[in-house]
CSV table of C-alpha atoms in Angstrom, one decimal:
chain,number,residue,atom,x,y,z
V,320,UNK,CA,-5.5,-9.6,8.8
V,321,UNK,CA,-8.3,-7.2,9.7
V,322,UNK,CA,-6.8,-6.9,13.2
V,323,UNK,CA,-3.4,-6.0,11.7
V,324,UNK,CA,-5.1,-3.4,9.5
V,325,UNK,CA,-6.9,-2.0,12.5
V,326,UNK,CA,-3.6,-1.8,14.4
V,327,UNK,CA,-2.0,0.0,11.5
V,328,UNK,CA,-4.8,2.5,11.4
V,329,UNK,CA,-4.4,3.2,15.1
V,330,UNK,CA,-0.7,3.8,14.6
V,331,UNK,CA,-1.4,6.0,11.6
V,332,UNK,CA,-3.7,8.1,13.7
V,333,UNK,CA,-1.0,8.6,16.2
V,334,UNK,CA,1.5,9.7,13.5
V,335,UNK,CA,-1.1,12.1,11.9
V,336,UNK,CA,-1.8,13.6,15.3
V,337,UNK,CA,1.9,14.2,15.8
V,338,UNK,CA,2.2,15.8,12.4
V,339,UNK,CA,-0.8,18.0,13.1
V,340,UNK,CA,0.6,19.1,16.5
V,341,UNK,CA,3.9,20.1,14.8
V,342,UNK,CA,2.3,21.7,11.8
V,343,UNK,CA,-1.2,22.7,12.8
V,344,UNK,CA,-1.9,24.7,9.6
V,345,UNK,CA,-0.7,22.1,7.1
V,346,UNK,CA,-3.0,20.0,5.0
V,347,UNK,CA,-2.0,16.4,5.5
V,348,UNK,CA,-2.7,14.0,2.6
V,349,UNK,CA,-3.2,10.3,3.5
V,350,UNK,CA,-2.5,8.3,0.4
V,351,UNK,CA,-4.1,4.9,0.2
V,352,UNK,CA,-2.8,1.7,-1.1
V,353,UNK,CA,-4.1,0.2,-4.4
V,354,UNK,CA,-5.6,-3.2,-4.8
V,355,UNK,CA,-2.7,-5.5,-5.6
V,356,UNK,CA,-4.2,-7.8,-8.2
V,357,UNK,CA,-6.2,-7.2,-11.4
V,358,UNK,CA,-9.9,-7.9,-11.1
V,359,UNK,CA,-10.1,-8.5,-14.9
V,360,UNK,CA,-6.9,-10.4,-15.9
V,361,UNK,CA,-5.9,-13.9,-14.8
V,362,UNK,CA,-2.3,-14.7,-14.5
V,363,UNK,CA,0.0,-17.3,-13.0
V,364,UNK,CA,1.5,-16.1,-9.7
V,365,UNK,CA,2.6,-17.7,-6.5
V,366,UNK,CA,-0.7,-16.5,-5.1
V,367,UNK,CA,-3.8,-18.5,-5.9
V,368,UNK,CA,-6.9,-16.9,-7.4
V,369,UNK,CA,-8.8,-17.3,-4.1
V,370,UNK,CA,-5.9,-15.7,-2.2
V,371,UNK,CA,-5.8,-12.8,-4.7
V,372,UNK,CA,-9.5,-12.2,-4.0
V,373,UNK,CA,-8.8,-12.2,-0.2
V,374,UNK,CA,-5.9,-9.8,-0.5
V,375,UNK,CA,-7.9,-7.4,-2.7
V,376,UNK,CA,-10.7,-7.6,-0.2
V,377,UNK,CA,-8.3,-6.7,2.6
V,378,UNK,CA,-7.0,-3.8,0.5
V,379,UNK,CA,-10.6,-2.5,0.2
V,380,UNK,CA,-11.0,-2.9,3.9
V,381,UNK,CA,-7.8,-1.0,4.5
V,382,UNK,CA,-9.0,1.8,2.2
V,383,UNK,CA,-12.3,2.1,3.9
V,384,UNK,CA,-10.5,2.4,7.3
V,385,UNK,CA,-8.1,5.0,5.9
V,386,UNK,CA,-11.1,7.0,4.5
V,387,UNK,CA,-12.8,6.8,7.9
V,388,UNK,CA,-9.7,7.9,9.7
V,389,UNK,CA,-9.2,10.9,7.4
V,390,UNK,CA,-12.8,11.9,7.7
V,391,UNK,CA,-12.6,11.7,11.5
V,392,UNK,CA,-9.5,13.9,11.4
V,393,UNK,CA,-10.8,16.4,8.9
V,394,UNK,CA,-10.8,19.2,11.5
V,395,UNK,CA,-7.0,18.5,11.7
V,396,UNK,CA,-6.8,19.1,7.9
V,397,UNK,CA,-6.3,15.4,7.1
V,398,UNK,CA,-7.5,14.4,3.6
V,399,UNK,CA,-7.6,11.0,2.0
V,400,UNK,CA,-6.4,10.4,-1.5
V,401,UNK,CA,-7.3,7.1,-3.2
V,402,UNK,CA,-4.9,5.7,-5.8
V,403,UNK,CA,-7.5,3.2,-7.2
V,404,UNK,CA,-8.4,5.0,-10.4
V,405,UNK,CA,-4.7,5.7,-11.3
V,406,UNK,CA,-3.9,2.0,-10.8
V,407,UNK,CA,-6.8,0.6,-13.0
V,408,UNK,CA,-5.1,-1.5,-15.6
V,409,UNK,CA,-1.7,-1.4,-13.7
V,410,UNK,CA,-2.1,-4.0,-11.0
V,411,UNK,CA,-0.4,-7.4,-10.8
V,412,UNK,CA,-1.6,-9.5,-13.8
V,413,UNK,CA,-2.3,-6.3,-15.8
V,414,UNK,CA,-0.1,-5.1,-18.6
V,415,UNK,CA,1.8,-3.1,-17.8
V,416,UNK,CA,2.1,-4.1,-14.1
V,417,UNK,CA,2.5,-1.1,-11.8
V,418,UNK,CA,3.0,-3.3,-8.8
V,419,UNK,CA,5.7,-6.0,-8.6
V,420,UNK,CA,4.8,-9.6,-8.0
V,421,UNK,CA,7.3,-11.7,-6.2
V,422,UNK,CA,10.8,-10.3,-6.7
V,423,UNK,CA,13.9,-12.4,-6.0
V,424,UNK,CA,16.7,-10.7,-4.1
V,425,UNK,CA,18.7,-9.6,-2.5
V,426,UNK,CA,18.7,-6.4,-4.5
V,427,UNK,CA,20.0,-4.1,-1.8
V,428,UNK,CA,20.8,-3.7,1.8
V,429,UNK,CA,17.2,-3.5,2.9
V,430,UNK,CA,16.3,-6.9,1.4
V,431,UNK,CA,16.4,-10.2,3.1
V,432,UNK,CA,19.8,-11.9,3.0
V,433,UNK,CA,20.7,-15.6,3.6
V,434,UNK,CA,22.5,-16.2,6.9
V,435,UNK,CA,23.5,-19.8,7.8
V,436,UNK,CA,21.5,-21.0,10.8
V,437,UNK,CA,18.8,-18.3,10.5
V,438,UNK,CA,15.4,-20.1,10.6
V,439,UNK,CA,13.4,-16.9,10.1
V,440,UNK,CA,14.9,-15.8,6.7
V,441,UNK,CA,12.8,-15.5,3.6
V,442,UNK,CA,15.2,-17.3,1.4
V,443,UNK,CA,15.1,-20.4,-0.7
V,444,UNK,CA,18.0,-22.7,0.0
V,445,UNK,CA,17.3,-24.9,-3.1
V,446,UNK,CA,18.1,-21.9,-5.3
V,447,UNK,CA,21.3,-20.9,-3.6
V,448,UNK,CA,21.3,-17.5,-1.9
V,449,UNK,CA,18.0,-16.3,-3.5
V,450,UNK,CA,15.8,-14.4,-1.0
V,451,UNK,CA,12.5,-12.5,-1.2
V,452,UNK,CA,13.1,-8.9,-2.1
V,453,UNK,CA,11.3,-6.1,-0.3
V,454,UNK,CA,10.4,-4.9,-3.8
V,455,UNK,CA,7.8,-7.7,-3.9
V,456,UNK,CA,4.3,-6.4,-3.9
V,457,UNK,CA,5.4,-2.7,-4.0
V,458,UNK,CA,5.1,-0.2,-6.8
V,459,UNK,CA,7.6,-0.3,-9.7
V,460,UNK,CA,8.4,2.7,-12.0
V,461,UNK,CA,4.9,2.4,-13.6
V,462,UNK,CA,3.3,2.3,-10.1
V,463,UNK,CA,5.2,5.2,-8.7
V,464,UNK,CA,4.0,7.2,-11.8
V,465,UNK,CA,0.5,6.1,-11.0
V,466,UNK,CA,0.8,7.2,-7.4
V,467,UNK,CA,2.0,10.6,-8.6
V,468,UNK,CA,-0.9,10.8,-11.0
V,469,UNK,CA,-3.3,10.0,-8.1
V,470,UNK,CA,-1.7,12.6,-5.9
V,471,UNK,CA,-1.8,15.3,-8.5
V,472,UNK,CA,-5.4,14.6,-9.8
V,473,UNK,CA,-7.3,13.7,-6.7
V,474,UNK,CA,-8.4,16.7,-4.7
V,475,UNK,CA,-7.8,16.2,-1.0
V,476,UNK,CA,-9.8,19.3,-0.1
V,477,UNK,CA,-13.1,19.1,1.6
V,478,UNK,CA,-16.1,21.1,0.3
V,479,UNK,CA,-15.7,23.5,3.2
V,480,UNK,CA,-12.1,24.2,2.4
V,481,UNK,CA,-12.8,24.7,-1.4
V,482,UNK,CA,-15.5,27.3,-0.4
V,483,UNK,CA,-12.9,29.3,1.4
V,484,UNK,CA,-13.6,28.3,5.0
């Protein structure tokens, strides 16, 4: 998983460099991803307790890499914003949950759909045409509000910028 995260960071760097080249005076906010699962509440999900710990550890690794990336690109006006505080008490297993657990679909065109003969589909044949929705493990309405809160309250500006650099 760490290799996948490292690849995503490299791809993100490329995108941020492209944005900066097109808008050199813009401040670019890199919004992180919250931990998926509550650290304080236990619940029954399709993901075991040990798997939840691993996924949260990977989210922390991802956040640390995003912070490093933003810091390394601070001369290009890239600033990191962490959503962690805004998602406290709103992760999977918390009440209310701001992140969906497993969501059955399809709920829209972007979801997985059952096609006869497709061996790579994320659908359960024993339940008919039920497939995994791409809404799974993504923010719901509570979560999008938490993201907005994180964006509006976390200052992306460096000390040098706040001092009128």
